[in-house]
Short mmCIF file of C-alpha atoms in Angstrom, two decimals:
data_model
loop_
_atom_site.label_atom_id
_atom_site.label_comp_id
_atom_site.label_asym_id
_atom_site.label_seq_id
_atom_site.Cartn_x
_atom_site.Cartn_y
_atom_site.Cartn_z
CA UNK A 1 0.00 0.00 0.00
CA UNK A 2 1.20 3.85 -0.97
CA UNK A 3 0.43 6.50 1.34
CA UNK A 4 1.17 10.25 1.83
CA UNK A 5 1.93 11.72 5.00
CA UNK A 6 1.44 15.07 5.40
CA UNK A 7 3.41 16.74 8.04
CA UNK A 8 2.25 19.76 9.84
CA UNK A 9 5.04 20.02 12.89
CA UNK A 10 8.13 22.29 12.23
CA UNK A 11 8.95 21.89 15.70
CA UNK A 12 12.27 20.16 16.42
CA UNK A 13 10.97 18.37 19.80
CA UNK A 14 7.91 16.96 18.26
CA UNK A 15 9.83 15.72 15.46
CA UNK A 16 9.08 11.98 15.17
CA UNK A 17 6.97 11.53 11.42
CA UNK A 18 8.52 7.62 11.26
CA UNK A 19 7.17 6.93 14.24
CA UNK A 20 3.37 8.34 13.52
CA UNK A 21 3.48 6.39 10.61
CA UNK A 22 4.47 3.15 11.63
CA UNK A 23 2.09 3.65 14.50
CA UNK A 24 -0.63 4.53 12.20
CA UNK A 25 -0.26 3.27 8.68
CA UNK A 26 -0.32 -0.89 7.78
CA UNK A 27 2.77 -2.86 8.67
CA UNK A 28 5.22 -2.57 5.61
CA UNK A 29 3.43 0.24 3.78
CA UNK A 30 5.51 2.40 1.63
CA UNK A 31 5.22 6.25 2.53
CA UNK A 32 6.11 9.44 1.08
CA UNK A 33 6.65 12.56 3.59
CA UNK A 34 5.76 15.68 2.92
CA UNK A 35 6.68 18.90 5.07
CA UNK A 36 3.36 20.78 4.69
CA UNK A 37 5.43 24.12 6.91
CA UNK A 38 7.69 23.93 4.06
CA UNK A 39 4.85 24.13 1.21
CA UNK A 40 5.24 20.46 0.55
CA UNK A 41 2.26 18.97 -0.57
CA UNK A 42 1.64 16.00 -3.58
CA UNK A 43 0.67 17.10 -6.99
CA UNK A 44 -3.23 16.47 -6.99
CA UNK A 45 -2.80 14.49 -10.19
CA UNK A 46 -0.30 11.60 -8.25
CA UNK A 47 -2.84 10.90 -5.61
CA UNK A 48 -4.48 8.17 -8.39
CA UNK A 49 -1.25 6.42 -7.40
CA UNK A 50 -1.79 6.38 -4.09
CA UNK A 51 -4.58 4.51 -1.22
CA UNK A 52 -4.14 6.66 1.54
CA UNK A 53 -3.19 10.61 3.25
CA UNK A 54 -2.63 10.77 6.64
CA UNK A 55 -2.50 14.67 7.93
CA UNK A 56 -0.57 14.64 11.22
CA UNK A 57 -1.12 16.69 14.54
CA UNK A 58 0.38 20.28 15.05
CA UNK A 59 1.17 22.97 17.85
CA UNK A 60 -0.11 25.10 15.29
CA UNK A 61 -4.36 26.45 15.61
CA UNK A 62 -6.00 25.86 12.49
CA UNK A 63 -7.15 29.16 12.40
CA UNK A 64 -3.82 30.57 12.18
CA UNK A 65 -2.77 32.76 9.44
CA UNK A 66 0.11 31.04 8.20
CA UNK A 67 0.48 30.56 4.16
CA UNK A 68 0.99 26.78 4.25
CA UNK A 69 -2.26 26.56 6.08
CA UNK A 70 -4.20 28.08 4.06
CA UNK A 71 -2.44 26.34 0.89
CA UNK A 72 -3.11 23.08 2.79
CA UNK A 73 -6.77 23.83 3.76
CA UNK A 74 -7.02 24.79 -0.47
CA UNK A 75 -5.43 21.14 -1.39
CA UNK A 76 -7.82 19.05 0.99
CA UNK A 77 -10.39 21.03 -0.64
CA UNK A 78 -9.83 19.78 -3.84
CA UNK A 79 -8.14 16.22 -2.70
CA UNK A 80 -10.75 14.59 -0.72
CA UNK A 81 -14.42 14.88 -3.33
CA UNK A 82 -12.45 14.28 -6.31
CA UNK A 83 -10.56 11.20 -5.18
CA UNK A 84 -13.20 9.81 -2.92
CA UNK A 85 -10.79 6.15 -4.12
CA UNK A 86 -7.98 7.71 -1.80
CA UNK A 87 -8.43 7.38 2.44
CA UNK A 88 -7.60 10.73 3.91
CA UNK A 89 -6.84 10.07 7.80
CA UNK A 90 -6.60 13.42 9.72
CA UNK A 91 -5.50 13.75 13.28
CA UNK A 92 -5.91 16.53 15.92
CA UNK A 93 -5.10 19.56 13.95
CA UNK A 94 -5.24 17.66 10.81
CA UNK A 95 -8.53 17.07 11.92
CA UNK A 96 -9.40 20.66 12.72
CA UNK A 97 -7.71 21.94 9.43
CA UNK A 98 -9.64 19.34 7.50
CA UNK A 99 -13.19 20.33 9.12
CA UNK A 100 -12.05 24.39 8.19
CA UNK A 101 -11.81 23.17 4.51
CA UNK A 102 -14.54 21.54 4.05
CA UNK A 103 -16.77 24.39 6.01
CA UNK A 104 -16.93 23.84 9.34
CA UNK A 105 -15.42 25.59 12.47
CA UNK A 106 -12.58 25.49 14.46
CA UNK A 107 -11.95 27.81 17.58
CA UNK A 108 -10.52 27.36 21.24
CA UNK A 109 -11.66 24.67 23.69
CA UNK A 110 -15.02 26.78 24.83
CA UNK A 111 -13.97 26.73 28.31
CA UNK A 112 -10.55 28.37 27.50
CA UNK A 113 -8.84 25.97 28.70
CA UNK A 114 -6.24 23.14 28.10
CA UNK A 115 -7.26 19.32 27.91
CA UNK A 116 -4.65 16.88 28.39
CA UNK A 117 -5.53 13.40 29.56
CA UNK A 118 -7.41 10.24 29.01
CA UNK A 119 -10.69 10.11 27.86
CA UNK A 120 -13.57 8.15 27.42
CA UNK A 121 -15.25 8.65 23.66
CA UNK A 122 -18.64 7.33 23.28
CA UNK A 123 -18.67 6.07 19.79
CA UNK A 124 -21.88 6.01 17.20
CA UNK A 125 -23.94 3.03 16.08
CA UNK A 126 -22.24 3.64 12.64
CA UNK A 127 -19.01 3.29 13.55
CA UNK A 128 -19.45 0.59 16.03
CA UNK A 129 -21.18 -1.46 13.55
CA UNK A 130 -18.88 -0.48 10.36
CA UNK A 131 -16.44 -3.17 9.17
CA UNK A 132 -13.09 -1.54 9.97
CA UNK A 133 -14.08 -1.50 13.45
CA UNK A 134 -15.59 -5.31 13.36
CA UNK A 135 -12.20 -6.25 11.97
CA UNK A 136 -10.39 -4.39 14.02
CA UNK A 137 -11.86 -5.99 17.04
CA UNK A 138 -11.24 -9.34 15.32
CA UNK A 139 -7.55 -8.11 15.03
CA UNK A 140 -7.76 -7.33 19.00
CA UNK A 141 -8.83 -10.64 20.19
CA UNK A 142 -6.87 -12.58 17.84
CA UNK A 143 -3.85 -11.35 19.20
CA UNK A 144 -4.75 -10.45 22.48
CA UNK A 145 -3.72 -6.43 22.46
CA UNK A 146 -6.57 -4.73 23.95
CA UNK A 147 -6.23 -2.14 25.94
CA UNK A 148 -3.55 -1.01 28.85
CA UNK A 149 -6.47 -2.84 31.20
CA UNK A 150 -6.06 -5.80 29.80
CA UNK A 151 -8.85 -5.52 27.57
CA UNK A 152 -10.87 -2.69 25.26
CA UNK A 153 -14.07 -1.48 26.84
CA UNK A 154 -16.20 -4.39 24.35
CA UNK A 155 -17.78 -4.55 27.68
CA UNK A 156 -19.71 -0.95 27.36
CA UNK A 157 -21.26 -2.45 23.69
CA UNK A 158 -25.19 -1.63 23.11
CA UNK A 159 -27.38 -3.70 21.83
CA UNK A 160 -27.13 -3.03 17.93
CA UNK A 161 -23.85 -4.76 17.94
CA UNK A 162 -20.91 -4.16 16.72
CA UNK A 163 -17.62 -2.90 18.64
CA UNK A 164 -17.31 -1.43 22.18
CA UNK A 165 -19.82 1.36 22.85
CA UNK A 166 -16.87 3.89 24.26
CA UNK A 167 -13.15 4.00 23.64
CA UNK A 168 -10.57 5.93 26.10
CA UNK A 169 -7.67 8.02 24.37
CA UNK A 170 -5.08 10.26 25.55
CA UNK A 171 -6.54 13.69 24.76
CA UNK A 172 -4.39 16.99 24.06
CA UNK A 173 -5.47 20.05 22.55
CA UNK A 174 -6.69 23.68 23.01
CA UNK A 175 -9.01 23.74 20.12
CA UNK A 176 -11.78 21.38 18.61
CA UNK A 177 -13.93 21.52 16.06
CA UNK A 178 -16.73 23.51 16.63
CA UNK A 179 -18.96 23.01 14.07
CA UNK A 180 -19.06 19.98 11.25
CA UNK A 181 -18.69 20.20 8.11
CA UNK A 182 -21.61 20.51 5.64
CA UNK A 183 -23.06 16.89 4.65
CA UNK A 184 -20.28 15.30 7.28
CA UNK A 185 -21.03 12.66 9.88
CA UNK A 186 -20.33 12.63 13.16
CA UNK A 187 -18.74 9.45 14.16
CA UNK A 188 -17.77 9.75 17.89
CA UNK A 189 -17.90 12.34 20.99
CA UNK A 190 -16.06 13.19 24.30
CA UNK A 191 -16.81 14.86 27.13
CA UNK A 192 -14.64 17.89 26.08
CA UNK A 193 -15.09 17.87 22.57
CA UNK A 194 -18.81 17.25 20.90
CA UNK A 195 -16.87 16.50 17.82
CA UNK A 196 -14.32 14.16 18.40
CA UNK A 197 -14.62 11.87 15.32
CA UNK A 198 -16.39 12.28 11.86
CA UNK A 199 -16.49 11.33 8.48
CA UNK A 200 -17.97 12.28 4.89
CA UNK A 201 -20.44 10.79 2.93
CA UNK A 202 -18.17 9.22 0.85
CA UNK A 203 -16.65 7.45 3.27
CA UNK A 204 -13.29 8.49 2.76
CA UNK A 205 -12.56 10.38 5.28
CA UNK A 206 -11.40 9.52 8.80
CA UNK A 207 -11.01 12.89 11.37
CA UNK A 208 -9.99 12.11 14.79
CA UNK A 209 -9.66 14.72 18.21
CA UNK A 210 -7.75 12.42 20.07
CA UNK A 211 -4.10 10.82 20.01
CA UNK A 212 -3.86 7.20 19.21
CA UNK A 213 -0.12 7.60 18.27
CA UNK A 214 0.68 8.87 21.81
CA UNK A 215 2.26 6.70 24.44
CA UNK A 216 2.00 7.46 27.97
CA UNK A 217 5.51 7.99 28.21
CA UNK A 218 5.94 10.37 25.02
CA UNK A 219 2.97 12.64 26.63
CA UNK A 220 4.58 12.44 30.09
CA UNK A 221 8.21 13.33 28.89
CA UNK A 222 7.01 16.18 26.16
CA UNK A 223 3.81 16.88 26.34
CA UNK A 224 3.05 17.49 30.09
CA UNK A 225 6.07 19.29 30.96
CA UNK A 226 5.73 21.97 28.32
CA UNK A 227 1.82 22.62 28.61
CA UNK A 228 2.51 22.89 32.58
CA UNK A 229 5.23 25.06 31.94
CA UNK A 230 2.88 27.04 30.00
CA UNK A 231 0.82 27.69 32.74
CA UNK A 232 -2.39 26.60 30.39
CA UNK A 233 -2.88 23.86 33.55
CA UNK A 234 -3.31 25.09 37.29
CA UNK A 235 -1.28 22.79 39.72
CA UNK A 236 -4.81 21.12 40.54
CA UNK A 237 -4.96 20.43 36.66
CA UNK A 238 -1.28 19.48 35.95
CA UNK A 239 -1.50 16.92 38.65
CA UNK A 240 -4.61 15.35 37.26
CA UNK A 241 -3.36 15.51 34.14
CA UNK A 242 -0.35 13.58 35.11
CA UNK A 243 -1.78 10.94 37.04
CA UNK A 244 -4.54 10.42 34.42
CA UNK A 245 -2.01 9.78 31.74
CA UNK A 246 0.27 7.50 34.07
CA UNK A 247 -2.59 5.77 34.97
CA UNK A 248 -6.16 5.13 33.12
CA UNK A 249 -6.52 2.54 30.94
CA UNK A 250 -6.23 3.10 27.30
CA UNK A 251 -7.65 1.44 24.49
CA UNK A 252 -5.52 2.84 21.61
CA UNK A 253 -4.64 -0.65 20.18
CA UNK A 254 -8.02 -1.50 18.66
CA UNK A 255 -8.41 2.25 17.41
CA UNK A 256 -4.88 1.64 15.98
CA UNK A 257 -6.11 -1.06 14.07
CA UNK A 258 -9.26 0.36 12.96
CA UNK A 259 -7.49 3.38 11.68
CA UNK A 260 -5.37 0.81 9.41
CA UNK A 261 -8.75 -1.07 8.38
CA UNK A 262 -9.82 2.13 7.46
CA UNK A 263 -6.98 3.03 5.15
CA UNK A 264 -7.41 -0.43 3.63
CA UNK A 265 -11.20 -0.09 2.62
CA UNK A 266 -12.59 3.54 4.27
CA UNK A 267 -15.84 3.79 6.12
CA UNK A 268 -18.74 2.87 3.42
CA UNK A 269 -21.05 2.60 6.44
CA UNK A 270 -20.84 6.67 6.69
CA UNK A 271 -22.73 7.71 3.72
CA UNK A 272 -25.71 5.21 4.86
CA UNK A 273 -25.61 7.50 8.13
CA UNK A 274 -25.46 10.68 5.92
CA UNK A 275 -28.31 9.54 3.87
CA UNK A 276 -30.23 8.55 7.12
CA UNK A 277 -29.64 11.75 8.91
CA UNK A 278 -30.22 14.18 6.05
CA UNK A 279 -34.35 12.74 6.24
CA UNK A 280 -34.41 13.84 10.40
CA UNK A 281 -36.65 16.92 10.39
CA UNK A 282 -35.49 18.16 7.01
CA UNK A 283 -31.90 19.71 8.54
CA UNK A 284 -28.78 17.99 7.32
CA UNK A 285 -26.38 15.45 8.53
CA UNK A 286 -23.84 18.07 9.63
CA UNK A 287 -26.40 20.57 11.63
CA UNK A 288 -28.14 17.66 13.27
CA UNK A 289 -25.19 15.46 14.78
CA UNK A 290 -23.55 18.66 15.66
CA UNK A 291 -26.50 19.26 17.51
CA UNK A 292 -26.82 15.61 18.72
CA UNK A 293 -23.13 15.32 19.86
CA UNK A 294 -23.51 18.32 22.13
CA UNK A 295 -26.53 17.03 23.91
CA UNK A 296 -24.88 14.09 24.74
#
């Protein structure tokens, strides 16, 4: 498989693109990196030679009014309708710049604040029930990687089937996405951000809030010093933070391997929710799982 990795981190201390992608992409795929800062980004015409994008995290906002961001929010534009053959994977701020170019909104955690530690995200009936997830759980108990606990949370399933009903991720951002996209799908929510996962109609598109990529020890050695250093956490905070990270179970392996069963064969089961969701009440998909999402 021949993926594009789009990297949107300059900084020298987050440096790490071989790890992201061999934490995210399918064991022995063959990737091309592209420094998005630097105005690296592939020639629309190669992507026909390609299955997937991944769009990495950033300590960059979105919103921002950098050139390369707005060159990248122009390309994703284009990209992602007219190669709906193609898997575009976005992550944190790849997810945020993603939602900004397709017409949503992006701003600052509502609260103001800084979130930085592990979460439990309530997943849809749509994703639960999609095949990349179904595989990926058969992927899970085949090999017995579940989660840091020993296990995922398959326990907190509903009755429609399908995967676990809730996932917990490490979590680190100051913004969100505030709004979805026109004709998007929203896939999963947190407690701190109403949109933490969605898709498109066409399936091929995969944004995620959260960090699956993240160890423990990567956020405790990089991440936790420099936001509490900041000052963006009081001590109360930083010291929840820290012991949250150190110590709730995670279930990143089985979203690790749906992310890679999603690059393989994208999320089909998301334009069956878009179609489904455009008929509630006459609004659209977009207005009425943003809507959903933050009554949850």
């Amino acid at each position: 498989m021949r993926f594009a990795y789009l990297d949107c981190e300059d900084a020298a201390k987050w440096a790490g693109h071989e790890v992201i992608g061999q934490a995210l992409l399918h064991p022995g795929a063959h990737w091309r990196h592209y420094r998005c800062f630097n105005r690296e980004l592939p020639p629309l015409d190669s992507l026909a030679q390609l299955d997937g994008v991944l769009i990495s995290g950033s300590h960059y906002s979105a919103y921002e009014e950098h050139q390369w961001i707005r060159e990248l929010e122009v390309w994703l534009r284009q990209a992602v309708p007219a190669h709906p053959q193609v898997r575009f994977l976005a992550i944190c701020f790849g997810a945020q710049v993603m939602a900004q170019a397709l017409g949503g909104r992006v701003g600052k955690n509502p609260d103001g604040g800084f979130v930085l530690k592990v979460e439990s995200v309530q997943l849809s009936d749509a994703l639960r029930s999609s095949t990349a997830m179904q595989l990926a759980s058969s992927d899970i108990a085949a090999t017995g990687s579940g989660g840091s606990n020993g296990g995922t949370s398959g326990g907190n399933s509903s009755s429609s089937g399908g995967g676990p009903g809730s996932v917990r991720i490490i979590q680190s951002h100051g913004d969100q996405v505030l709004q979805l996209p026109p004709s998007c799908v929203l896939l999963a929510h947190s407690p701190t951000a109403p949109v933490e996962m969605f898709s498109n109609a066409a399936g091929n598109l995969l944004a995620v809030q959260g960090h699956v990529e993240l160890s423990r020890e990567e956020t405790l050695e990089k991440i936790w010093p420099a936001i509490t250093a900041s000052g963006r956490l009081s001590q109360e905070e930083s010291e929840e933070s820290r012991r949250s990270v150190a110590e709730d179970p995670l279930d990143a392996p089985l979203l690790v391997c749906m992310f890679r069963r999603f690059m393989e064969r994208g999320l089909p089961e998301a334009a069956t929710a878009a179609a489904a969701n455009d008929g509630k009440s006459g609004r659209s998909s977009s207005t009425a799982l943003a809507m959903d999402g933050q009554e949850a």
